[in-house]
Amino acid sequence: MTTKLNLLPVNEWGLDYTDRPLLISGPCSAETEEQVLETAHALKALNVSVFRAGIWKPRTRPNTFEGVGSKGLKWLSKVKQETGLKVCTEVANSKHTYEALKHNIDVLWIGARTTVNPFAVQEIADALEGVDIPVFVKNPINPDLELWIGALERLNKAGITKLGAIHRGFSSYGDSAFRNAPNWQIPIELKRRFPELLIINDPSHIGGKRDLIQSLSQKAMDLDFDGLMIEVHPNPDEAWSDAKQQITPDQFTEVLNSLKIRSKGDAQQEHSRLTGLRKKIDYFDHELMEILEARMKIANEIGEFKRDNDIIVLQNNRWNKVIEQSIALGNKKGLSPDLISKIFKAIHQESINNQTEIINKAIV
Ligand code: PEP
Ligand code: MN
């Protein structure tokens, strides 16, 4: 299903923002008035467009810090007064939304645990009817692009045109280098489907560790993200939530200074070498299709043989051999086992589907 979102370009949102990346920054949680104001003053000097702080914190387990609640909204008002920064907080239900609007919070975000729940998103959208303030929607915790789009559509239908998406990664079970796996192909597909949609990357919640923020931010910039949401705290190790991933204002400055913002390669800047290389890529893509077509034809012939000789479709030994020899060959050619295994699993799945169809056609 494709829909169109009715979106207002970010330069008409009333934010103090000129050049990519759009920066949304501040502590994971508002803890004390002093901590909030100290962070905001430090960030004011750093080209940040929106100051963030969580007031209501969705925490996985009870008996952890769940946010200071509504009193933190007054601290955010003070940030506005003292620094002129726009302020932003997370809302997870209509009560939060009304409270935030009452305190003139400029920008809202919907957290990953809320995006998964269409009832909660609809309740927030209803509370926002007629109030066209900027709203960012984080990806749902599970890697489901349609659910993410659904939440964006609900808000858009309620009249929110200053709409953005935040890519904060996806939950998975077991150990990983990341707190939330980035699955970059999901925000890339979102961008392909909605080219006008503002997409921000949140390296803090993807990485879960401060050491990963620089490389994730750089990757996001190179993948054409519009901005970054980064958690900054005056004393990260003592933070009441997400201590490992927060960075000091000085470390944030370093991240920004090291960030290389490359050109988008607009038509007029696109020089002939790039065009030539892209032609070669198109040629090889074409070759790949031809080879895939030929391979699939053979797999179908094998399907016919299995049908005629009453042999089951899946031959585990053979499949193990194919994947092993392909990974070994890929390795020699500098292609990662991860790539080879993904490609071959997809091809094998398609062959199996086709062969199952061929075998069963004979039965009926
Ligand atoms: C946050 O931004 O602090 C937060 C709770 O994020 P997420 O919804 O991405 O977990
Ligand atoms: Mn956080």
Coordinates of C-alpha atoms and ligand atoms in Angstrom, one line a residue:
M1 CA 0.0 0.0 0.0
T2 CA 1.4 3.4 -0.9
T3 CA 0.1 6.6 0.5
K4 CA 1.5 10.1 0.3
L5 CA 2.3 12.2 3.4
N6 CA 1.4 15.8 3.4
L7 CA 4.6 17.3 4.7
L8 CA 5.9 20.8 5.3
P9 CA 9.6 21.3 4.5
V10 CA 11.8 21.6 7.6
N11 CA 12.9 25.2 6.9
E12 CA 9.2 26.2 7.4
W13 CA 8.9 24.6 10.8
G14 CA 10.1 27.7 12.7
L15 CA 13.2 26.0 14.0
D16 CA 16.5 27.8 14.2
Y17 CA 18.1 25.6 11.5
T18 CA 20.0 26.2 8.3
D19 CA 22.5 23.5 7.5
R20 CA 22.4 19.7 7.6
P21 CA 22.6 18.0 10.1
L22 CA 19.6 19.1 12.1
L23 CA 20.7 18.6 15.7
I24 CA 18.4 17.5 18.5
S25 CA 20.3 17.1 21.7
G26 CA 20.1 17.0 25.5
P27 CA 20.0 14.5 28.3
C28 CA 18.2 11.2 28.1
S29 CA 16.2 12.3 31.1
A30 CA 15.5 15.6 32.9
E31 CA 16.9 14.9 36.4
T32 CA 17.2 18.2 38.2
E33 CA 16.5 21.8 37.1
E34 CA 20.3 22.5 37.4
Q35 CA 21.3 19.6 35.2
V36 CA 18.7 20.6 32.6
L37 CA 19.8 24.2 32.5
E38 CA 23.5 23.5 32.6
T39 CA 23.2 21.1 29.6
A40 CA 21.0 23.5 27.6
H41 CA 23.4 26.5 28.1
A42 CA 26.3 24.3 26.9
L43 CA 24.3 23.2 23.9
K44 CA 23.1 26.6 23.0
A45 CA 26.7 27.4 21.9
L46 CA 26.8 24.4 19.6
N47 CA 24.4 24.9 16.8
V48 CA 21.8 22.7 18.3
S49 CA 18.3 23.4 17.0
V50 CA 16.2 21.5 19.5
F51 CA 16.9 20.7 23.1
R52 CA 15.6 17.3 24.2
A53 CA 14.9 15.8 27.7
G54 CA 12.7 12.9 28.7
I55 CA 10.2 13.7 31.4
W56 CA 8.2 10.5 31.3
K57 CA 10.6 7.6 30.8
P58 CA 9.5 4.3 29.4
R59 CA 11.6 1.8 31.3
T60 CA 11.8 -1.9 30.7
R61 CA 11.8 -2.8 34.4
P62 CA 10.0 -1.2 37.3
N63 CA 12.0 0.3 40.2
T64 CA 14.3 2.2 37.8
F65 CA 14.1 5.9 37.2
E66 CA 10.8 6.6 35.3
G67 CA 11.3 10.3 34.9
V68 CA 10.5 13.4 37.0
G69 CA 7.1 13.8 35.4
S70 CA 5.2 17.1 34.8
K71 CA 7.5 19.2 37.0
G72 CA 10.2 18.8 34.4
L73 CA 8.1 20.7 31.9
K74 CA 8.6 23.8 33.9
W75 CA 12.4 23.3 33.6
L76 CA 12.0 23.0 29.8
S77 CA 10.1 26.3 29.8
K78 CA 13.0 27.8 31.7
V79 CA 15.4 26.5 29.0
K80 CA 13.3 28.3 26.4
Q81 CA 13.3 31.5 28.4
E82 CA 17.0 31.5 29.2
T83 CA 18.5 30.1 26.0
G84 CA 15.9 30.7 23.3
L85 CA 16.4 27.0 22.3
K86 CA 13.3 25.1 21.1
V87 CA 12.5 22.3 23.5
C88 CA 11.3 18.7 22.9
T89 CA 10.1 15.8 25.0
E90 CA 8.6 12.3 24.6
V91 CA 4.9 11.7 24.9
A92 CA 3.4 8.3 25.2
N93 CA -0.3 9.0 25.8
S94 CA -2.9 11.7 25.5
K95 CA -2.3 12.9 29.1
H96 CA 1.4 13.6 28.4
T97 CA 0.4 15.3 25.1
Y98 CA -2.1 17.7 26.8
E99 CA 0.5 18.4 29.6
A100 CA 3.2 19.2 27.1
L101 CA 1.0 21.4 25.0
K102 CA -0.1 23.3 28.2
H103 CA 3.5 24.1 28.9
N104 CA 4.2 25.2 25.3
I105 CA 6.7 22.4 24.5
D106 CA 7.7 23.2 20.9
V107 CA 8.5 19.7 19.5
L108 CA 7.3 16.2 20.6
W109 CA 8.7 12.8 19.9
I110 CA 7.0 9.5 20.1
G111 CA 9.2 6.7 21.6
A112 CA 10.0 3.3 20.1
R113 CA 7.8 1.5 22.7
T114 CA 4.9 3.7 21.8
T115 CA 5.2 3.5 18.0
V116 CA 4.5 -0.2 18.3
N117 CA 1.0 0.5 19.7
P118 CA -1.5 1.9 17.2
F119 CA -4.0 2.7 20.0
A120 CA -1.4 4.9 21.8
V121 CA -0.3 6.6 18.6
Q122 CA -4.0 7.3 17.6
E123 CA -4.7 8.7 21.1
I124 CA -1.7 11.1 20.7
A125 CA -2.8 12.0 17.2
D126 CA -6.3 12.8 18.4
A127 CA -4.9 14.9 21.2
L128 CA -2.9 16.9 18.6
E129 CA -5.8 17.6 16.2
G130 CA -5.5 21.2 15.1
V131 CA -2.1 21.8 16.7
D132 CA 0.4 21.5 13.9
I133 CA 3.6 21.4 16.0
P134 CA 6.7 19.3 14.9
V135 CA 6.4 15.7 15.9
F136 CA 9.1 13.0 15.5
V137 CA 8.2 9.4 15.4
K138 CA 10.9 6.9 16.5
N139 CA 11.0 3.6 14.7
P140 CA 9.1 0.8 16.6
I141 CA 11.3 -1.5 18.6
N142 CA 10.6 -4.4 16.2
P143 CA 11.9 -4.1 12.6
D144 CA 8.5 -3.4 11.0
L145 CA 8.5 -0.6 8.5
E146 CA 4.8 -0.7 8.0
L147 CA 4.2 -0.1 11.7
W148 CA 6.5 2.9 11.5
I149 CA 4.7 4.3 8.5
G150 CA 1.3 3.6 10.1
A151 CA 2.2 5.8 13.0
L152 CA 3.4 8.6 10.7
E153 CA 0.2 8.3 8.7
R154 CA -2.0 8.5 11.9
L155 CA -0.3 11.8 12.9
N156 CA -0.4 13.2 9.3
K157 CA -4.2 12.4 9.1
A158 CA -4.6 14.4 12.3
G159 CA -3.1 17.4 10.5
I160 CA 0.6 17.1 11.6
T161 CA 2.6 18.3 8.6
K162 CA 5.8 19.1 10.5
L163 CA 6.6 15.4 10.7
G164 CA 9.9 13.6 11.0
A165 CA 11.1 10.1 11.6
I166 CA 13.9 9.0 14.1
H167 CA 15.9 5.9 13.4
R168 CA 16.9 4.5 16.8
G169 CA 17.5 0.9 15.9
F170 CA 15.6 -2.4 16.6
S171 CA 15.6 -4.8 19.5
S172 CA 17.1 -8.3 19.2
Y173 CA 17.8 -11.1 21.5
G174 CA 21.3 -12.0 22.6
D175 CA 24.6 -10.2 22.5
S176 CA 25.4 -7.7 19.8
A177 CA 27.8 -4.8 19.2
F178 CA 24.8 -2.5 19.2
R179 CA 22.1 -1.9 21.9
N180 CA 19.6 -1.7 19.1
A181 CA 20.5 -3.2 15.7
P182 CA 20.5 -0.5 13.1
N183 CA 19.1 -2.5 10.1
W184 CA 20.0 0.5 7.9
Q185 CA 17.9 -0.9 5.0
I186 CA 14.7 0.0 6.9
P187 CA 15.2 3.8 7.1
I188 CA 16.7 3.6 3.6
E189 CA 13.5 2.1 2.4
L190 CA 11.4 4.7 4.3
K191 CA 13.4 7.4 2.5
R192 CA 12.8 5.7 -0.8
R193 CA 9.1 5.6 -0.2
F194 CA 8.8 9.1 1.3
P195 CA 11.6 11.2 -0.2
E196 CA 10.3 14.4 1.4
L197 CA 10.2 13.0 4.9
L198 CA 12.8 14.3 7.4
I199 CA 14.8 11.4 8.8
I200 CA 17.0 11.8 11.9
N201 CA 19.4 9.2 13.2
D202 CA 19.8 8.5 16.9
P203 CA 23.2 7.0 17.4
S204 CA 22.9 7.1 21.2
H205 CA 20.1 4.5 21.3
I206 CA 21.5 2.4 18.4
G207 CA 25.0 2.2 19.9
G208 CA 24.2 2.1 23.6
K209 CA 27.8 3.0 24.2
R210 CA 29.4 6.4 23.8
D211 CA 32.3 5.0 21.8
L212 CA 30.0 4.2 18.9
I213 CA 28.5 7.6 18.5
Q214 CA 31.1 9.1 16.2
S215 CA 31.1 6.2 13.7
L216 CA 27.3 5.8 13.7
S217 CA 26.8 9.6 13.2
Q218 CA 29.2 9.6 10.2
K219 CA 27.5 6.6 8.7
A220 CA 24.1 8.3 9.1
M221 CA 25.4 11.4 7.3
D222 CA 26.9 9.3 4.5
L223 CA 23.5 7.6 4.1
D224 CA 21.8 10.9 3.6
F225 CA 20.1 11.3 7.0
D226 CA 18.9 14.8 7.7
G227 CA 20.0 15.1 11.2
L228 CA 21.1 13.6 14.5
M229 CA 19.5 13.1 17.9
I230 CA 22.3 12.7 20.4
E231 CA 22.1 12.4 24.2
V232 CA 24.3 14.8 26.1
H233 CA 24.7 15.0 29.9
P234 CA 27.1 17.2 32.0
N235 CA 28.2 14.1 33.9
P236 CA 27.2 11.0 31.9
D237 CA 28.6 8.4 34.3
E238 CA 26.2 9.7 37.0
A239 CA 23.2 9.9 34.7
W240 CA 19.9 8.5 36.1
S241 CA 19.2 6.7 32.7
D242 CA 21.2 5.5 29.8
A243 CA 24.5 6.4 31.5
K244 CA 26.8 4.4 29.1
Q245 CA 25.6 6.1 25.9
Q246 CA 25.5 9.8 27.0
I247 CA 28.4 12.1 26.2
T248 CA 29.6 15.4 27.7
P249 CA 29.1 18.7 25.8
D250 CA 32.8 18.6 25.1
Q251 CA 32.7 15.1 23.7
F252 CA 29.6 16.2 21.6
T253 CA 31.7 19.1 20.3
E254 CA 34.4 16.6 19.2
V255 CA 31.8 14.4 17.5
L256 CA 30.5 17.4 15.5
N257 CA 34.0 18.7 14.6
S258 CA 35.1 15.3 13.4
L259 CA 31.9 14.8 11.3
K260 CA 32.5 15.0 7.6
I261 CA 29.4 16.3 5.8
R262 CA 29.9 15.2 2.2
S263 CA 28.0 16.6 -0.7
K264 CA 24.7 15.0 -1.8
G265 CA 26.1 14.7 -5.4
D266 CA 23.4 16.9 -7.0
A267 CA 22.9 16.7 -10.7
Q268 CA 25.1 19.7 -11.5
Q269 CA 27.8 18.5 -9.2
E270 CA 27.8 15.0 -10.5
H271 CA 30.9 14.6 -12.5
S272 CA 31.6 12.3 -15.3
R273 CA 33.7 9.8 -13.3
L274 CA 30.7 9.1 -11.1
T275 CA 28.4 8.7 -14.1
G276 CA 30.9 6.3 -15.7
L277 CA 31.2 4.2 -12.6
R278 CA 27.4 4.1 -12.3
K279 CA 27.1 2.9 -15.9
K280 CA 29.5 0.0 -14.9
I281 CA 27.3 -0.8 -11.9
D282 CA 24.2 -0.9 -14.2
Y283 CA 26.0 -3.2 -16.5
F284 CA 26.9 -5.6 -13.7
D285 CA 23.4 -5.5 -12.3
H286 CA 22.1 -6.5 -15.7
E287 CA 24.6 -9.4 -15.8
L288 CA 23.5 -10.5 -12.3
M289 CA 19.9 -10.7 -13.5
E290 CA 20.9 -12.8 -16.5
I291 CA 22.9 -15.2 -14.2
L292 CA 20.1 -15.4 -11.7
E293 CA 17.6 -16.1 -14.4
A294 CA 19.8 -18.9 -15.8
R295 CA 20.4 -20.4 -12.3
M296 CA 16.7 -20.3 -11.5
K297 CA 15.9 -22.2 -14.7
I298 CA 18.3 -25.0 -13.7
A299 CA 16.8 -25.1 -10.2
N300 CA 13.4 -25.5 -11.8
E301 CA 14.7 -28.4 -14.0
I302 CA 16.0 -30.0 -10.8
G303 CA 12.5 -29.5 -9.4
E304 CA 11.1 -31.4 -12.4
F305 CA 13.6 -34.2 -11.8
K306 CA 12.6 -34.4 -8.1
R307 CA 9.0 -34.6 -9.1
D308 CA 9.5 -37.3 -11.6
N309 CA 11.6 -39.4 -9.2
D310 CA 9.6 -38.7 -6.1
I311 CA 12.4 -37.0 -4.2
I312 CA 11.8 -34.4 -1.5
V313 CA 12.7 -30.8 -2.2
L314 CA 15.1 -30.0 0.6
Q315 CA 18.5 -31.8 0.4
N316 CA 20.2 -30.6 3.5
N317 CA 23.7 -32.0 2.7
R318 CA 23.6 -30.4 -0.7
W319 CA 22.5 -27.1 0.7
N320 CA 25.2 -27.1 3.4
K321 CA 27.8 -27.8 0.7
V322 CA 26.5 -24.9 -1.5
I323 CA 26.6 -22.4 1.3
E324 CA 30.0 -23.6 2.5
Q325 CA 31.7 -23.5 -0.9
S326 CA 30.1 -20.1 -1.6
I327 CA 31.3 -18.6 1.6
A328 CA 34.8 -20.0 1.0
L329 CA 34.9 -18.6 -2.5
G330 CA 33.5 -15.3 -1.4
N331 CA 36.2 -15.1 1.2
K332 CA 38.9 -15.4 -1.4
K333 CA 37.2 -12.6 -3.3
G334 CA 37.0 -10.2 -0.3
L335 CA 33.2 -10.7 0.0
S336 CA 32.0 -11.0 3.6
P337 CA 30.5 -14.3 4.8
D338 CA 27.5 -12.2 6.0
L339 CA 26.8 -10.9 2.4
I340 CA 27.3 -14.3 0.8
S341 CA 25.1 -16.1 3.4
K342 CA 22.3 -13.5 3.0
I343 CA 22.4 -13.7 -0.9
F344 CA 22.5 -17.5 -1.0
K345 CA 19.8 -18.0 1.6
A346 CA 17.5 -15.7 -0.4
I347 CA 18.3 -17.5 -3.7
H348 CA 17.9 -20.9 -2.1
Q349 CA 14.6 -19.9 -0.5
E350 CA 13.3 -18.9 -3.9
S351 CA 14.5 -22.1 -5.5
I352 CA 12.8 -24.1 -2.8
N353 CA 9.5 -22.2 -3.2
N354 CA 9.6 -22.8 -7.0
Q355 CA 10.5 -26.5 -6.6
T356 CA 7.7 -27.0 -4.1
E357 CA 5.2 -25.5 -6.5
I358 CA 6.6 -27.7 -9.4
I359 CA 6.4 -30.9 -7.3
N360 CA 2.9 -30.3 -6.0
K361 CA 1.5 -29.3 -9.4
A362 CA 2.1 -32.9 -10.5
I363 CA 0.1 -34.3 -7.5
V364 CA -3.2 -32.5 -8.4
Ligands
PEP1 C1 14.9 8.2 24.6 O1 15.0 8.9 23.6 O2 15.5 8.5 25.7 C2 14.2 7.0 24.5 C3 13.6 6.4 25.5 O3 14.3 6.5 23.3 P1 13.6 5.2 22.6 O4 12.2 5.4 22.5 O5 14.3 5.2 21.3 O6 14.1 4.0 23.4
MN2 MN 17.7 7.5 26.4

